[in-house]
Structures are given as C-alpha cells and as structure tokens.
Short mmCIF file of N, CA and C in Angstrom, two decimals:
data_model
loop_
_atom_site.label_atom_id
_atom_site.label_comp_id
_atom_site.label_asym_id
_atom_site.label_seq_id
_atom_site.Cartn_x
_atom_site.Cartn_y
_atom_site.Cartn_z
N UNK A 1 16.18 14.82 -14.79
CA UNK A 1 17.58 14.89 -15.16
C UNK A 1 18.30 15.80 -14.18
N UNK A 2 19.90 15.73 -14.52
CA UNK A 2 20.36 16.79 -13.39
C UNK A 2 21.68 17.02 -13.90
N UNK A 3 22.11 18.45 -13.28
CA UNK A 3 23.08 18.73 -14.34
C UNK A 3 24.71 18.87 -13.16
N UNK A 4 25.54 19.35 -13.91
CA UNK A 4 26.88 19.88 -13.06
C UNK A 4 26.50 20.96 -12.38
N UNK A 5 26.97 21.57 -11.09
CA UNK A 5 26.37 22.67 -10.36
C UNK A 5 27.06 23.74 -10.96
N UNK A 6 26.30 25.00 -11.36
CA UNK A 6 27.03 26.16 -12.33
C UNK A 6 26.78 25.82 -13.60
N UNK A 7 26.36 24.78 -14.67
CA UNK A 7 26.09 24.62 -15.79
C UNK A 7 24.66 25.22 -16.35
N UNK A 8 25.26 25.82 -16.98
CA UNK A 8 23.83 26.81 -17.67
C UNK A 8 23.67 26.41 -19.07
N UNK A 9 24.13 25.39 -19.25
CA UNK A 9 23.40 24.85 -20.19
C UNK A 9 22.95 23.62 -20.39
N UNK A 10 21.25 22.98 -21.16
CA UNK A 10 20.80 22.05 -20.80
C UNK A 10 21.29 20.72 -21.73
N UNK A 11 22.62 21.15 -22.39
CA UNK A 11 23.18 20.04 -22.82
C UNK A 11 24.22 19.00 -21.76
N UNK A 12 24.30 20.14 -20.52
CA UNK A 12 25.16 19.62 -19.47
C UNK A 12 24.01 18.29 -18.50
N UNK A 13 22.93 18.47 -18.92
CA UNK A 13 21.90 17.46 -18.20
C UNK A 13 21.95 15.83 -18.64
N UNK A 14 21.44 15.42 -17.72
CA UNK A 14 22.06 13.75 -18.06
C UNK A 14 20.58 13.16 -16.81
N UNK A 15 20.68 12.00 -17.84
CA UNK A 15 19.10 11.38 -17.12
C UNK A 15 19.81 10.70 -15.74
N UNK A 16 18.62 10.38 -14.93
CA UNK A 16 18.87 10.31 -13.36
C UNK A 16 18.95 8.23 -13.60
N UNK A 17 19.34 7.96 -12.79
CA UNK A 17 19.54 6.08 -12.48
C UNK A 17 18.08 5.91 -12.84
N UNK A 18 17.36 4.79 -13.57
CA UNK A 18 16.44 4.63 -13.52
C UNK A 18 15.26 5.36 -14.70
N UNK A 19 16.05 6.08 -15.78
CA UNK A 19 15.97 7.03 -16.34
C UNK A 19 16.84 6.75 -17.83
N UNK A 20 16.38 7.01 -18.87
CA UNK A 20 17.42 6.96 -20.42
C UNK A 20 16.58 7.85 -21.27
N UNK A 21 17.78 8.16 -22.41
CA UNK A 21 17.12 9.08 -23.37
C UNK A 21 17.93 10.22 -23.34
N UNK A 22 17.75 11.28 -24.48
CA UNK A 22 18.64 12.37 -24.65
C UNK A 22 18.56 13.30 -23.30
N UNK A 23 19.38 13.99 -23.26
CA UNK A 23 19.75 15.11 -21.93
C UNK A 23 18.28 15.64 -21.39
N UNK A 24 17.95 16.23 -22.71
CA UNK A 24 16.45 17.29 -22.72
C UNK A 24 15.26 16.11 -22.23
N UNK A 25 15.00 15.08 -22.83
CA UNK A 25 14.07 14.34 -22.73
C UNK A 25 14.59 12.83 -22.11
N UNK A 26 14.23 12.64 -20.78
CA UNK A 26 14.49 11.47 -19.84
C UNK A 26 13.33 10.73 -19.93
N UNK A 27 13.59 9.60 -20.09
CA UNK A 27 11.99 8.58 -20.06
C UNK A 27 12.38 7.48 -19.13
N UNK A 28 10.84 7.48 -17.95
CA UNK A 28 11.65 6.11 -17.17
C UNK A 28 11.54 4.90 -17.79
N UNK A 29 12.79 3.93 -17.10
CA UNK A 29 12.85 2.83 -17.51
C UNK A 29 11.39 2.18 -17.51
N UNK A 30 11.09 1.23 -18.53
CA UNK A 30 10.04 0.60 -18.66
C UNK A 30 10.02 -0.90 -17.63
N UNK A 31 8.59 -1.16 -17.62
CA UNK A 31 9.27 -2.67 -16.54
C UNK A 31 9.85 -3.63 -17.35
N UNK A 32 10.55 -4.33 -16.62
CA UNK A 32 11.12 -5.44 -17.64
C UNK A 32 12.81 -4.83 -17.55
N UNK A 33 13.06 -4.17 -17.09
CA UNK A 33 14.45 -3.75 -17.41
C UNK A 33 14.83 -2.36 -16.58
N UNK A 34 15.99 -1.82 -16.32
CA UNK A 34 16.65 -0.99 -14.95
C UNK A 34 17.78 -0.33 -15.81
N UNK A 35 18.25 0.92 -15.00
CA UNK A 35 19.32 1.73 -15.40
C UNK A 35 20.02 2.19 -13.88
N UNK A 36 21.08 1.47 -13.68
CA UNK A 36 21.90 2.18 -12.25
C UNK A 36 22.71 3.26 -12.82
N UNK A 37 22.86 3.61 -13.63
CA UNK A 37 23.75 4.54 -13.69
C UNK A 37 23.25 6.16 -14.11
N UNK A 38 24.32 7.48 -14.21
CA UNK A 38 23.17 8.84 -14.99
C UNK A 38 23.95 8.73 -16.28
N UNK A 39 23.11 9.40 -17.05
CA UNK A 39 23.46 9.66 -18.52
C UNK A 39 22.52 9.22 -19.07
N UNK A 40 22.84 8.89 -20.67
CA UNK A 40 22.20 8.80 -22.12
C UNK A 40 21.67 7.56 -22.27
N UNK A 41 22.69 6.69 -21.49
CA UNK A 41 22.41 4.87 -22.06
C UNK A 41 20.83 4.48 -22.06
N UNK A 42 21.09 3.32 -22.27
CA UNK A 42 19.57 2.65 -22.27
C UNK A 42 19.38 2.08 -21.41
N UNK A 43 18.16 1.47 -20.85
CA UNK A 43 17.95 1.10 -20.20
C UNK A 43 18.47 -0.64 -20.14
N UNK A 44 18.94 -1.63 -19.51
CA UNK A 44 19.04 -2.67 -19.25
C UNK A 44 18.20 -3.67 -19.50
N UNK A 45 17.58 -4.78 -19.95
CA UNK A 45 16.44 -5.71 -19.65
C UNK A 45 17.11 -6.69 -18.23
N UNK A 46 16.02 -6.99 -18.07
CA UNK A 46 16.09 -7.94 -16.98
C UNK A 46 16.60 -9.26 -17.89
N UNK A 47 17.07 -10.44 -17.18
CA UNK A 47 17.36 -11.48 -18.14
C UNK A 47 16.17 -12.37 -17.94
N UNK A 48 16.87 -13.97 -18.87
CA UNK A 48 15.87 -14.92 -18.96
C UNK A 48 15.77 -15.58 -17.79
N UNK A 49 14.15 -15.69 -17.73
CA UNK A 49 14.19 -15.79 -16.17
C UNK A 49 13.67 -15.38 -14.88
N UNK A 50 13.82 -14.31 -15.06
CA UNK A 50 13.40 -13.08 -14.60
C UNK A 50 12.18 -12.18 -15.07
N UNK A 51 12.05 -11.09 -14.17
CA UNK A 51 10.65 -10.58 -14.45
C UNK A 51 10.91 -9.03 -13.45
N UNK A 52 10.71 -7.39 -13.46
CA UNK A 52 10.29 -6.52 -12.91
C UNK A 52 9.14 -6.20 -13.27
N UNK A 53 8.00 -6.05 -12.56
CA UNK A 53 7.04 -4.90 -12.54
C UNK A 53 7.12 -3.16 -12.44
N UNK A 54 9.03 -2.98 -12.18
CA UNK A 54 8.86 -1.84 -11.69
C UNK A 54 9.07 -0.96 -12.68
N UNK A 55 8.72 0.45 -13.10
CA UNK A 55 8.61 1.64 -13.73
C UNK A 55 9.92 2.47 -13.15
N UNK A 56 11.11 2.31 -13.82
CA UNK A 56 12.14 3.73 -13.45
C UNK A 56 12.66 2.72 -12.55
N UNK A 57 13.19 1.73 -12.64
CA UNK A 57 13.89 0.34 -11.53
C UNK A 57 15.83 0.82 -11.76
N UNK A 58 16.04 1.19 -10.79
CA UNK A 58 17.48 1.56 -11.13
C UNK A 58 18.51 0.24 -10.28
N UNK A 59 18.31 -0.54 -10.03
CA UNK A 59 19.20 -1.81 -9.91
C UNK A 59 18.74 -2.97 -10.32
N UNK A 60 19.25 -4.18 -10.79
CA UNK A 60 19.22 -5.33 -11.57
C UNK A 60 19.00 -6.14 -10.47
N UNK A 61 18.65 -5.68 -9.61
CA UNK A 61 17.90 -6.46 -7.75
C UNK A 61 17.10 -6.51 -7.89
N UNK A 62 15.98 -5.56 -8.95
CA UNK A 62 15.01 -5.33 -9.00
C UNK A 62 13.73 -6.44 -9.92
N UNK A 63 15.11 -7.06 -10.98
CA UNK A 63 14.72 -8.54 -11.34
C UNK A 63 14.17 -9.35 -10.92
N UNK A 64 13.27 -10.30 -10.75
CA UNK A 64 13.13 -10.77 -9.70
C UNK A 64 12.71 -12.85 -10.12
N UNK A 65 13.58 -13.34 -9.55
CA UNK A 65 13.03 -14.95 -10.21
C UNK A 65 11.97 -15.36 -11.03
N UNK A 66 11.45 -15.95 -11.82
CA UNK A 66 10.59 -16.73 -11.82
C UNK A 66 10.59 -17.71 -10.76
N UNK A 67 9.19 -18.01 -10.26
CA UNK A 67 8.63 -19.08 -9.35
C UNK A 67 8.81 -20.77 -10.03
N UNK A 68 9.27 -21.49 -9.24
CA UNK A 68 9.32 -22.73 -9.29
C UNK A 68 9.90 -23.25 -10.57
N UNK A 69 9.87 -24.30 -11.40
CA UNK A 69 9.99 -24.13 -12.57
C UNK A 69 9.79 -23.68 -13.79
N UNK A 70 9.59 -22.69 -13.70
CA UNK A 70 9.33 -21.29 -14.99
C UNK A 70 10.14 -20.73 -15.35
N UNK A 71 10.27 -20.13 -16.23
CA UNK A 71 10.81 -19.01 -16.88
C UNK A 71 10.55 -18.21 -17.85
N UNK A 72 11.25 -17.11 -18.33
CA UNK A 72 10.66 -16.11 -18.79
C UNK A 72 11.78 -15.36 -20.16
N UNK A 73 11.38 -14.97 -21.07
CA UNK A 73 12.48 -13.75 -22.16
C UNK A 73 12.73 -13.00 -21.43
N UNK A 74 14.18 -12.68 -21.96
CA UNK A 74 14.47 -11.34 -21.66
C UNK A 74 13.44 -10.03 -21.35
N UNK A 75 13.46 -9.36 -20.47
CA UNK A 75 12.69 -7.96 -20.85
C UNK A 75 11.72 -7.91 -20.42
N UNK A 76 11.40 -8.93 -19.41
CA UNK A 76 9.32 -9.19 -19.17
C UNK A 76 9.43 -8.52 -17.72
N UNK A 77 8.13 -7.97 -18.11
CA UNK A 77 7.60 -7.38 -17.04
C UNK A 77 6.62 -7.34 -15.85
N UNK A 78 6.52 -9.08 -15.88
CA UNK A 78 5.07 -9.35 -15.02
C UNK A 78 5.40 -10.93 -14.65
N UNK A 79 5.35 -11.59 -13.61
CA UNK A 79 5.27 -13.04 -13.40
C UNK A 79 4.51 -13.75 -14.06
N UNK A 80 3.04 -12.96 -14.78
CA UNK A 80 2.51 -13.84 -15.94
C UNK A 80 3.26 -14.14 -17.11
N UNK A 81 4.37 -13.42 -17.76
CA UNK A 81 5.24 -13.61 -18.55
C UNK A 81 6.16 -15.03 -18.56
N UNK A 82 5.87 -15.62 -16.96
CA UNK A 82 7.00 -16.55 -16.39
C UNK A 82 5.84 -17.84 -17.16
N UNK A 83 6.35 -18.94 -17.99
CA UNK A 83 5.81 -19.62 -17.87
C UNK A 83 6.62 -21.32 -17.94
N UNK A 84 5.88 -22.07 -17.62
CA UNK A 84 6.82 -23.53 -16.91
C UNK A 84 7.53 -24.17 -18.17
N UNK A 85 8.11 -24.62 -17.49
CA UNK A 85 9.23 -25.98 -18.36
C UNK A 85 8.64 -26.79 -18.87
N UNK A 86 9.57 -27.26 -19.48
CA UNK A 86 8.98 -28.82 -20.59
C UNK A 86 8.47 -29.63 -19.10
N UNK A 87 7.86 -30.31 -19.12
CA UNK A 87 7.69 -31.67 -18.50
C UNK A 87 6.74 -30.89 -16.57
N UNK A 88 6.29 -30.03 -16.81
CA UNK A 88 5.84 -28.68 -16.04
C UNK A 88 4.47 -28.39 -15.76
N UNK A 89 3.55 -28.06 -15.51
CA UNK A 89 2.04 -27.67 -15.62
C UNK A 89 1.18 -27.13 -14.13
N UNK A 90 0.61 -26.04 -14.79
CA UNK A 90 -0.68 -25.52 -13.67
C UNK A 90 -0.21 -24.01 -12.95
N UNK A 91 -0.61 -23.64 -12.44
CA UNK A 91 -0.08 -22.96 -11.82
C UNK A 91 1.23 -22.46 -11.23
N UNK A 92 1.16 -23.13 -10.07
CA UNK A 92 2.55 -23.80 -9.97
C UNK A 92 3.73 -24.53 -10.46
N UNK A 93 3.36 -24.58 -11.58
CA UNK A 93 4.46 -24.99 -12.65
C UNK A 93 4.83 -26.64 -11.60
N UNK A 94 3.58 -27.52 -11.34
CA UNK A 94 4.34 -28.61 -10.93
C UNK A 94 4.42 -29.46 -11.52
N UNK A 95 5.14 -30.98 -11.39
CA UNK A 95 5.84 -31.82 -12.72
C UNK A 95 3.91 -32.11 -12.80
N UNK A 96 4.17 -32.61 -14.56
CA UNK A 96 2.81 -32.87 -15.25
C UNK A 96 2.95 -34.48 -15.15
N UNK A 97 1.66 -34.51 -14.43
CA UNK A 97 1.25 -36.32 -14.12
C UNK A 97 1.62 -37.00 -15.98
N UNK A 98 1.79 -37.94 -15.79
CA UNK A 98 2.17 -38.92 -16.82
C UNK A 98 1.15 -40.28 -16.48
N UNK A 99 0.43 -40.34 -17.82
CA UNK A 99 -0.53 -41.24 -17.73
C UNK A 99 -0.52 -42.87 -18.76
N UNK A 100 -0.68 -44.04 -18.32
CA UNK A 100 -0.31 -44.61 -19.35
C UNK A 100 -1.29 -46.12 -18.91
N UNK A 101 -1.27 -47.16 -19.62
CA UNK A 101 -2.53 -47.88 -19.26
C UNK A 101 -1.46 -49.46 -19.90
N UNK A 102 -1.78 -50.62 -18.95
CA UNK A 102 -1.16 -51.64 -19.62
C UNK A 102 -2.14 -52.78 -20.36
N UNK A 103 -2.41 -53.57 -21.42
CA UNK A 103 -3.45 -54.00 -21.56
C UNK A 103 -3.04 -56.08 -21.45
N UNK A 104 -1.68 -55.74 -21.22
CA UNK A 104 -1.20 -57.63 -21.34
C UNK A 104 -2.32 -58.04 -20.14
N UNK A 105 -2.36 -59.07 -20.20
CA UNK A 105 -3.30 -59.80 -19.36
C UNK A 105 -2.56 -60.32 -18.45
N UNK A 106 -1.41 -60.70 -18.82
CA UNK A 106 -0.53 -61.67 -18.00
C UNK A 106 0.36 -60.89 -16.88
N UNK A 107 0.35 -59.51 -17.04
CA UNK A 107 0.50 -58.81 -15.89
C UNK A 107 -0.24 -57.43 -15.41
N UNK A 108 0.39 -57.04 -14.30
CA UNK A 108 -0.81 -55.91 -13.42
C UNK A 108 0.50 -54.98 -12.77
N UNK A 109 -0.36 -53.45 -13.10
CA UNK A 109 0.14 -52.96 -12.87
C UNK A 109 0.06 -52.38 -11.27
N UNK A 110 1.38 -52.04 -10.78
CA UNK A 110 1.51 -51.23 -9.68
C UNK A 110 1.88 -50.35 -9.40
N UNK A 111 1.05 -49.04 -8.49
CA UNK A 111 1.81 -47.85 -8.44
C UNK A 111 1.40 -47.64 -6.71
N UNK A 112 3.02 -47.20 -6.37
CA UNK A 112 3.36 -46.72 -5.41
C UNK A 112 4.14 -45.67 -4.66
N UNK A 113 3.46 -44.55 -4.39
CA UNK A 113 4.06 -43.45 -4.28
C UNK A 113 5.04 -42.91 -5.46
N UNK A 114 4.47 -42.98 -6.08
CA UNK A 114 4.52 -42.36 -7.75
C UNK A 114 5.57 -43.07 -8.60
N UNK A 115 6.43 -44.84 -7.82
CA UNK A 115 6.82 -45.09 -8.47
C UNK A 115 5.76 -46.56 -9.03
N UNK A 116 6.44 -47.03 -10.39
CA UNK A 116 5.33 -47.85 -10.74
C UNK A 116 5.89 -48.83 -11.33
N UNK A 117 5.36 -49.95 -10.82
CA UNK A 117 6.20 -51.93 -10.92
C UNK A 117 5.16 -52.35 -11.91
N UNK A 118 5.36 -53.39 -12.57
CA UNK A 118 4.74 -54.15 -13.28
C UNK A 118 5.63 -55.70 -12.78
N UNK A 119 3.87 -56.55 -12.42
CA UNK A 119 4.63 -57.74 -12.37
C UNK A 119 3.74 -58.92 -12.97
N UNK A 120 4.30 -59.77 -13.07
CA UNK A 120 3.62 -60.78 -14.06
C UNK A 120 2.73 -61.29 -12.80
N UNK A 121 1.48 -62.22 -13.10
CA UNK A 121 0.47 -62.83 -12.70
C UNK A 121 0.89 -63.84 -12.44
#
C-alpha cells in the first residue's frame, strides 16, 4: 500500500494497482481478474472469454483470449478453464466430424472434400 507524503496515519494508505482490500490489509488480485487503479475497490474479473494466469494483474490487457473456438466464465484463471463451442471438439477446439451412414440401395453416397452428394444408381 502507499500513502500521501507527510501522512502519519495508516488510514491515509490505499492498496497499490493490482492490489484490493482495506487500507491496513492489501491482498493481490487473484488470477482471473486485475485492478488498474489505488484504493479499496475490488478487484475486476476478466470477462467471458477470457482467461489471466496472473497474481496482482493491474490492467484488463492482462486478459487474455481463449484459443480458437472456446470460451470461458467470467473470472477464470487458466486456458484450461477455456472450453469449446457447441458443434467444437479436441484440443483444439476443431469443428466435430459428423458421422452418418445411408442404407437405400438405390443410391450411394459421396464425399468430397468434406462436402457430401448423394446420387441415385
């Protein structure tokens, strides 16, 4: 914390950017969320979406995307938190294969470069 210069008293103290909680007792920001400013307030969460790892993060820069199609709650603190979209899968959150089987006799199916024809016999 840090106070006005000449203040002799520790009610004049105020938590540092990156920092919340009463005058006397400053706690850093947790990950998942940032404080740019000094004083009392609370700390910020990161939004949905987003993700910090960092401890005491004093700008909302510090947020940082989810990868590819993922996302994440408010407040998370780790890219494992990030996880994919509807229609999404693996790692990489890439689109999830779609599987399907035709059984008419009278036609056959075709797939080509991931688009797929059906034509009669």
């Amino acid at each position: 914390s840090t106070s006005p210069e000449g203040s002799g008293s520790r009610d004049a103290c105020q938590c540092l950017s990156g920092f919340s909680g009463a005058s006397s007792s400053c706690s850093a920001c947790h990950p998942g969320s940032y404080k740019p400013s000094l004083g009392s307030a609370d700390c910020s969460l990161c939004g949905a979406g987003t993700f910090s790892p960092r401890v005491g993060a004093m700008l909302n820069s510090s947020c940082q995307a989810c990868p590819g199609a993922s996302t994440s709650p408010p407040g998370s603190g780790a890219a494992a938190n990030c996880t994919c979209d509807p229609g999404f899968s693996g790692s990489a959150c890439g689109p999830t294969p779609v599987s399907f089987s035709v059984t008419k006799p009278d036609f056959v199916l075709l797939e080509d470069a991931g688009t797929v024809v059906i034509s009669d016999v």
